[in-house]
Amino acid sequence: MKIVLSIGGSSINPKGEPDLDFLKKMAHLIKESKNEFGLVSGGGSTARAYANAARTLGASEYEADNVGIVSTRQNAQLLVAALKGAGVDVSKTVFTDFDQAKLVTNKVVVMGGTIPGITTDTDAVLLAEAIGAKRLVNISNVSGIYNRDPRKNKNAKKFDKMTYDQLISLAAKNDGRTAGTHFVFDMLACKLIARSNIETHFVDGRNMHDIKNSIEGKKHSGTVVGK
Ligand code: UTP
């Protein structure tokens, strides 16, 4: 089965430096799995710091996004190194184009960001559409989708399962957000998984057991979004 893993910068680089243990464990998991993988990495706090620095220096939003994209690709290159180190057959290039990525067969393809104006949530879904993956696993520093922001509401409840429409309404509600907070998954990404019926799992990057189970389509403590 083809599966896309969207790996947040917060998991690759949680505290200002790459988490080698996480990278090695992810590579090992992919090596052991019988599935075919496309990987997309996010930029995390490095992307935000660099994009903000660029803005402060006078860069436009378009230019700041391009700075953010460089961070996502730097993390993607680390994933390539980790996979190679684990003996996984991986494309050496970090792809910047979905049509090129979809030409690859029998190798893990790795991407970061692509164009300004979107985030790697959307890139991951577009890669899934391009290669025909019907399962997407979003790995980040949140353990699933909650009915309200769990960082602000002690009583926030996590969904085990939800439909695409429920996710879209929740993302829409969170669109009136204040600066600095954002919903787990972009609205555009939410709409794209719905249009192509891509079952999407949200799991915590610190929980390898959940990551493994979500890849294999087994029960986990995160959230599954489907029809
Ligand atoms: P991320 O996907 O990591 O952004 O891309 P994010 O949603 O802010 O990160 P998480 O979910 O909290 O980890 C980092 C930045 O790179 C630019 C955007 O500025 C984005 O915020 N980017 C990324 C693009 O402009 N285009 C892309 O295709 C990807």
mmCIF file of C-alpha atoms and ligand atoms in Angstrom:
data_model
loop_
_atom_site.group_PDB
_atom_site.id
_atom_site.type_symbol
_atom_site.label_atom_id
_atom_site.label_comp_id
_atom_site.label_asym_id
_atom_site.label_seq_id
_atom_site.Cartn_x
_atom_site.Cartn_y
_atom_site.Cartn_z
ATOM 1 C CA MET A 1 0.000 0.000 0.000
ATOM 2 C CA LYS A 2 1.170 3.530 -0.758
ATOM 3 C CA ILE A 3 1.332 5.785 2.275
ATOM 4 C CA VAL A 4 2.419 9.393 2.681
ATOM 5 C CA LEU A 5 3.964 10.466 5.965
ATOM 6 C CA SER A 6 3.818 14.156 6.752
ATOM 7 C CA ILE A 7 6.504 14.671 9.357
ATOM 8 C CA GLY A 8 6.336 17.964 11.218
ATOM 9 C CA GLY A 9 9.420 20.049 11.818
ATOM 10 C CA SER A 10 8.439 19.892 15.503
ATOM 11 C CA SER A 11 9.233 16.152 15.434
ATOM 12 C CA ILE A 12 12.409 16.327 13.326
ATOM 13 C CA ASN A 13 13.814 19.303 15.186
ATOM 14 C CA PRO A 14 11.935 19.714 18.467
ATOM 15 C CA LYS A 15 14.440 21.760 20.487
ATOM 16 C CA GLY A 16 16.580 23.726 18.081
ATOM 17 C CA GLU A 17 18.577 20.744 16.898
ATOM 18 C CA PRO A 18 17.766 17.600 14.919
ATOM 19 C CA ASP A 19 16.442 14.691 16.966
ATOM 20 C CA LEU A 20 18.710 11.905 15.725
ATOM 21 C CA ASP A 21 16.944 9.277 17.781
ATOM 22 C CA PHE A 22 13.593 10.165 16.162
ATOM 23 C CA LEU A 23 15.123 10.223 12.669
ATOM 24 C CA LYS A 24 16.772 6.818 13.180
ATOM 25 C CA LYS A 25 13.594 5.286 14.591
ATOM 26 C CA MET A 26 11.516 6.599 11.667
ATOM 27 C CA ALA A 27 14.044 5.230 9.182
ATOM 28 C CA HIS A 28 14.008 1.854 10.939
ATOM 29 C CA LEU A 29 10.218 1.750 10.919
ATOM 30 C CA ILE A 30 10.146 2.449 7.175
ATOM 31 C CA LYS A 31 12.836 -0.161 6.558
ATOM 32 C CA GLU A 32 10.764 -2.786 8.410
ATOM 33 C CA SER A 33 7.448 -1.919 6.733
ATOM 34 C CA LYS A 34 6.187 -3.610 3.585
ATOM 35 C CA ASN A 35 4.426 -0.446 2.396
ATOM 36 C CA GLU A 36 5.590 2.099 -0.209
ATOM 37 C CA PHE A 37 6.281 5.550 1.184
ATOM 38 C CA GLY A 38 6.270 9.183 0.183
ATOM 39 C CA LEU A 39 7.618 11.512 2.883
ATOM 40 C CA VAL A 40 7.088 15.236 3.352
ATOM 41 C CA SER A 41 8.896 17.152 6.073
ATOM 42 C CA GLY A 42 7.849 20.402 7.710
ATOM 43 C CA GLY A 43 10.075 23.248 8.812
ATOM 44 C CA GLY A 44 8.990 23.724 12.433
ATOM 45 C CA SER A 45 10.389 26.486 14.604
ATOM 46 C CA THR A 46 13.461 26.934 12.379
ATOM 47 C CA ALA A 47 11.199 27.825 9.440
ATOM 48 C CA ARG A 48 9.226 30.240 11.603
ATOM 49 C CA ALA A 49 12.356 31.906 13.028
ATOM 50 C CA TYR A 50 13.943 32.365 9.605
ATOM 51 C CA ALA A 51 10.739 33.518 7.907
ATOM 52 C CA ASN A 52 10.154 36.029 10.723
ATOM 53 C CA ALA A 53 13.738 37.255 10.490
ATOM 54 C CA ALA A 54 13.289 37.767 6.753
ATOM 55 C CA ARG A 55 10.019 39.692 7.342
ATOM 56 C CA THR A 56 11.668 41.909 9.946
ATOM 57 C CA LEU A 57 14.410 42.675 7.449
ATOM 58 C CA GLY A 58 11.800 43.768 4.919
ATOM 59 C CA ALA A 59 11.070 40.610 2.939
ATOM 60 C CA SER A 60 7.605 40.221 1.413
ATOM 61 C CA GLU A 61 5.317 37.362 2.519
ATOM 62 C CA TYR A 62 6.230 35.561 -0.698
ATOM 63 C CA GLU A 63 9.921 35.895 0.077
ATOM 64 C CA ALA A 64 9.408 34.888 3.725
ATOM 65 C CA ASP A 65 7.597 31.738 2.546
ATOM 66 C CA ASN A 66 10.543 30.926 0.302
ATOM 67 C CA VAL A 67 12.806 31.180 3.350
ATOM 68 C CA GLY A 68 10.467 28.781 5.189
ATOM 69 C CA ILE A 69 10.599 26.347 2.272
ATOM 70 C CA VAL A 70 14.394 26.158 2.563
ATOM 71 C CA SER A 71 13.994 24.958 6.189
ATOM 72 C CA THR A 72 11.508 22.264 5.147
ATOM 73 C CA ARG A 73 13.942 21.039 2.481
ATOM 74 C CA GLN A 74 16.824 21.011 4.939
ATOM 75 C CA ASN A 75 14.772 18.679 7.157
ATOM 76 C CA ALA A 76 13.863 16.599 4.103
ATOM 77 C CA GLN A 77 17.558 16.166 3.371
ATOM 78 C CA LEU A 78 18.033 14.830 6.913
ATOM 79 C CA LEU A 79 15.278 12.292 6.299
ATOM 80 C CA VAL A 80 17.080 11.183 3.120
ATOM 81 C CA ALA A 81 20.312 10.782 5.118
ATOM 82 C CA ALA A 82 18.545 8.801 7.866
ATOM 83 C CA LEU A 83 16.872 6.487 5.366
ATOM 84 C CA LYS A 84 20.095 5.947 3.449
ATOM 85 C CA GLY A 85 21.883 5.218 6.740
ATOM 86 C CA ALA A 86 19.258 2.594 7.575
ATOM 87 C CA GLY A 87 19.721 0.887 4.220
ATOM 88 C CA VAL A 88 16.368 2.020 2.766
ATOM 89 C CA ASP A 89 16.154 2.422 -1.005
ATOM 90 C CA VAL A 90 15.493 6.163 -1.119
ATOM 91 C CA SER A 91 15.777 8.758 -3.895
ATOM 92 C CA LYS A 92 18.822 10.890 -3.220
ATOM 93 C CA THR A 93 17.066 14.065 -4.310
ATOM 94 C CA VAL A 94 14.606 16.036 -2.273
ATOM 95 C CA PHE A 95 11.852 16.486 -4.842
ATOM 96 C CA THR A 96 10.452 19.942 -5.436
ATOM 97 C CA ASP A 97 7.833 18.895 -7.956
ATOM 98 C CA PHE A 98 4.985 16.364 -7.605
ATOM 99 C CA ASP A 99 5.107 15.250 -11.236
ATOM 100 C CA GLN A 100 8.778 14.336 -10.887
ATOM 101 C CA ALA A 101 8.137 12.561 -7.575
ATOM 102 C CA LYS A 102 5.378 10.452 -9.080
ATOM 103 C CA LEU A 103 7.735 9.067 -11.721
ATOM 104 C CA VAL A 104 9.778 7.306 -9.022
ATOM 105 C CA THR A 105 9.025 3.634 -8.566
ATOM 106 C CA ASN A 106 10.204 1.228 -5.874
ATOM 107 C CA LYS A 107 12.004 3.904 -3.898
ATOM 108 C CA VAL A 108 10.957 6.125 -1.036
ATOM 109 C CA VAL A 109 10.413 9.681 -2.293
ATOM 110 C CA VAL A 110 11.093 12.628 -0.027
ATOM 111 C CA MET A 111 9.853 16.194 -0.392
ATOM 112 C CA GLY A 112 9.790 19.406 1.609
ATOM 113 C CA GLY A 113 7.827 22.495 0.637
ATOM 114 C CA THR A 114 7.037 23.467 -2.952
ATOM 115 C CA ILE A 115 5.547 26.916 -3.580
ATOM 116 C CA PRO A 116 4.876 29.982 -1.399
ATOM 117 C CA GLY A 117 1.398 30.420 0.045
ATOM 118 C CA ILE A 118 0.804 26.890 1.301
ATOM 119 C CA THR A 119 2.299 24.646 4.002
ATOM 120 C CA THR A 120 3.610 21.118 4.003
ATOM 121 C CA ASP A 121 0.184 19.817 5.150
ATOM 122 C CA THR A 122 -1.035 20.623 1.659
ATOM 123 C CA ASP A 123 2.183 19.382 0.023
ATOM 124 C CA ALA A 124 1.706 16.022 1.751
ATOM 125 C CA VAL A 125 -1.845 15.666 0.462
ATOM 126 C CA LEU A 126 -0.825 16.709 -3.047
ATOM 127 C CA LEU A 127 1.964 14.121 -2.992
ATOM 128 C CA ALA A 128 -0.589 11.516 -1.868
ATOM 129 C CA GLU A 129 -2.861 12.492 -4.767
ATOM 130 C CA ALA A 130 0.056 12.464 -7.221
ATOM 131 C CA ILE A 131 1.297 8.987 -6.292
ATOM 132 C CA GLY A 132 -2.165 7.569 -5.562
ATOM 133 C CA ALA A 133 -1.677 7.034 -1.816
ATOM 134 C CA LYS A 134 -4.919 6.409 0.041
ATOM 135 C CA ARG A 135 -3.488 6.774 3.522
ATOM 136 C CA LEU A 136 -1.738 9.777 5.026
ATOM 137 C CA VAL A 137 -0.143 9.904 8.461
ATOM 138 C CA ASN A 138 0.387 13.346 9.966
ATOM 139 C CA ILE A 139 3.130 13.192 12.585
ATOM 140 C CA SER A 140 3.429 16.281 14.782
ATOM 141 C CA ASN A 141 3.686 17.442 18.373
ATOM 142 C CA VAL A 142 -0.063 17.128 18.956
ATOM 143 C CA SER A 143 -1.588 13.766 19.724
ATOM 144 C CA GLY A 144 -4.718 14.110 17.580
ATOM 145 C CA ILE A 145 -7.615 16.397 16.704
ATOM 146 C CA TYR A 146 -9.392 17.995 19.661
ATOM 147 C CA ASN A 147 -12.753 19.778 19.772
ATOM 148 C CA ARG A 148 -10.942 22.878 21.056
ATOM 149 C CA ASP A 149 -7.321 23.922 21.438
ATOM 150 C CA PRO A 150 -5.954 21.525 24.096
ATOM 151 C CA ARG A 151 -3.214 23.998 25.051
ATOM 152 C CA LYS A 152 -5.853 26.483 26.182
ATOM 153 C CA ASN A 153 -8.723 24.253 27.303
ATOM 154 C CA LYS A 154 -8.189 21.634 29.954
ATOM 155 C CA ASN A 155 -11.540 20.070 29.017
ATOM 156 C CA ALA A 156 -10.710 19.695 25.314
ATOM 157 C CA LYS A 157 -11.750 16.281 24.018
ATOM 158 C CA LYS A 158 -9.847 14.257 21.465
ATOM 159 C CA PHE A 159 -11.701 12.590 18.602
ATOM 160 C CA ASP A 160 -10.824 8.934 17.980
ATOM 161 C CA LYS A 161 -12.535 9.152 14.605
ATOM 162 C CA MET A 162 -14.143 11.907 12.588
ATOM 163 C CA THR A 163 -15.429 12.563 9.065
ATOM 164 C CA TYR A 164 -13.855 14.883 6.485
ATOM 165 C CA ASP A 165 -16.826 17.243 6.903
ATOM 166 C CA GLN A 166 -16.354 17.392 10.669
ATOM 167 C CA LEU A 167 -12.670 18.179 10.198
ATOM 168 C CA ILE A 168 -13.467 20.907 7.652
ATOM 169 C CA SER A 169 -15.995 22.563 10.019
ATOM 170 C CA LEU A 170 -13.511 22.442 12.863
ATOM 171 C CA ALA A 171 -10.753 23.939 10.665
ATOM 172 C CA ALA A 172 -13.197 26.687 9.576
ATOM 173 C CA LYS A 173 -14.064 27.493 13.214
ATOM 174 C CA ASN A 174 -10.371 27.818 13.987
ATOM 175 C CA ASP A 175 -9.798 30.150 11.050
ATOM 176 C CA GLY A 176 -10.720 33.143 13.187
ATOM 177 C CA ARG A 177 -7.597 32.387 15.178
ATOM 178 C CA THR A 178 -5.342 34.876 16.858
ATOM 179 C CA ALA A 179 -1.797 35.333 15.582
ATOM 180 C CA GLY A 180 0.629 32.627 16.598
ATOM 181 C CA THR A 181 -1.895 29.817 16.966
ATOM 182 C CA HIS A 182 -3.029 27.587 14.173
ATOM 183 C CA PHE A 183 -5.157 24.552 13.563
ATOM 184 C CA VAL A 184 -3.452 21.177 13.263
ATOM 185 C CA PHE A 185 -4.200 20.816 9.542
ATOM 186 C CA ASP A 186 -4.621 23.524 6.862
ATOM 187 C CA MET A 187 -8.065 24.127 5.438
ATOM 188 C CA LEU A 188 -6.825 23.443 1.907
ATOM 189 C CA ALA A 189 -5.275 20.148 3.038
ATOM 190 C CA CYS A 190 -8.579 19.231 4.763
ATOM 191 C CA LYS A 191 -10.493 19.837 1.537
ATOM 192 C CA LEU A 192 -8.027 17.867 -0.569
ATOM 193 C CA ILE A 193 -8.158 14.746 1.639
ATOM 194 C CA ALA A 194 -11.956 14.921 1.393
ATOM 195 C CA ARG A 195 -12.064 15.231 -2.387
ATOM 196 C CA SER A 196 -9.738 12.263 -2.883
ATOM 197 C CA ASN A 197 -10.924 10.211 0.104
ATOM 198 C CA ILE A 198 -7.472 9.933 1.673
ATOM 199 C CA GLU A 199 -7.782 8.370 5.127
ATOM 200 C CA THR A 200 -5.722 10.610 7.386
ATOM 201 C CA HIS A 201 -4.234 9.692 10.749
ATOM 202 C CA PHE A 202 -3.037 12.282 13.257
ATOM 203 C CA VAL A 203 -0.454 10.953 15.685
ATOM 204 C CA ASP A 204 2.124 12.264 18.118
ATOM 205 C CA GLY A 205 5.743 12.124 16.939
ATOM 206 C CA ARG A 206 6.842 11.106 20.444
ATOM 207 C CA ASN A 207 4.789 7.933 20.258
ATOM 208 C CA MET A 208 6.515 5.488 17.894
ATOM 209 C CA HIS A 209 4.006 2.793 18.759
ATOM 210 C CA ASP A 210 1.146 4.973 17.493
ATOM 211 C CA ILE A 211 3.100 5.928 14.372
ATOM 212 C CA LYS A 212 3.667 2.248 13.586
ATOM 213 C CA ASN A 213 0.032 1.340 14.202
ATOM 214 C CA SER A 214 -1.283 4.212 12.084
ATOM 215 C CA ILE A 215 0.958 3.148 9.191
ATOM 216 C CA GLU A 216 -0.364 -0.385 9.442
ATOM 217 C CA GLY A 217 -3.974 0.839 9.744
ATOM 218 C CA LYS A 218 -4.254 -0.488 13.302
ATOM 219 C CA LYS A 219 -5.837 1.174 16.328
ATOM 220 C CA HIS A 220 -3.853 3.999 17.929
ATOM 221 C CA SER A 221 -4.417 6.783 20.412
ATOM 222 C CA GLY A 222 -4.529 9.586 17.797
ATOM 223 C CA THR A 223 -7.366 10.561 15.433
ATOM 224 C CA VAL A 224 -8.461 8.933 12.161
ATOM 225 C CA VAL A 225 -10.291 11.059 9.601
ATOM 226 C CA GLY A 226 -12.285 9.358 6.877
ATOM 227 C CA LYS A 227 -15.609 9.269 5.054
HETATM 228 P P1 UTP B 1 5.448 24.030 7.519
HETATM 229 O O1 UTP B 1 4.571 23.179 6.731
HETATM 230 O O2 UTP B 1 6.407 23.398 8.460
HETATM 231 O O3 UTP B 1 4.586 25.155 8.229
HETATM 232 O O4 UTP B 1 6.259 24.981 6.578
HETATM 233 P P2 UTP B 1 3.723 25.208 9.520
HETATM 234 O O5 UTP B 1 2.334 24.741 9.242
HETATM 235 O O6 UTP B 1 3.892 26.607 10.020
HETATM 236 O O7 UTP B 1 4.477 24.182 10.487
HETATM 237 P P3 UTP B 1 3.943 23.241 11.649
HETATM 238 O O8 UTP B 1 2.724 22.523 11.129
HETATM 239 O O9 UTP B 1 3.640 24.152 12.803
HETATM 240 O O10 UTP B 1 5.126 22.318 11.913
HETATM 241 C C1 UTP B 1 7.053 26.043 7.103
HETATM 242 C C2 UTP B 1 6.813 27.321 6.347
HETATM 243 O O11 UTP B 1 7.370 27.202 5.017
HETATM 244 C C3 UTP B 1 6.557 27.867 4.064
HETATM 245 C C4 UTP B 1 5.441 28.556 4.872
HETATM 246 O O12 UTP B 1 5.890 29.839 5.217
HETATM 247 C C5 UTP B 1 5.345 27.680 6.116
HETATM 248 O O13 UTP B 1 4.795 28.343 7.222
HETATM 249 N N1 UTP B 1 6.051 26.892 3.061
HETATM 250 C C6 UTP B 1 6.095 25.565 3.294
HETATM 251 C C7 UTP B 1 5.589 27.358 1.851
HETATM 252 O O14 UTP B 1 5.522 28.581 1.608
HETATM 253 N N2 UTP B 1 5.201 26.456 0.896
HETATM 254 C C8 UTP B 1 5.249 25.131 1.104
HETATM 255 O O15 UTP B 1 4.907 24.362 0.177
HETATM 256 C C9 UTP B 1 5.691 24.678 2.340
#
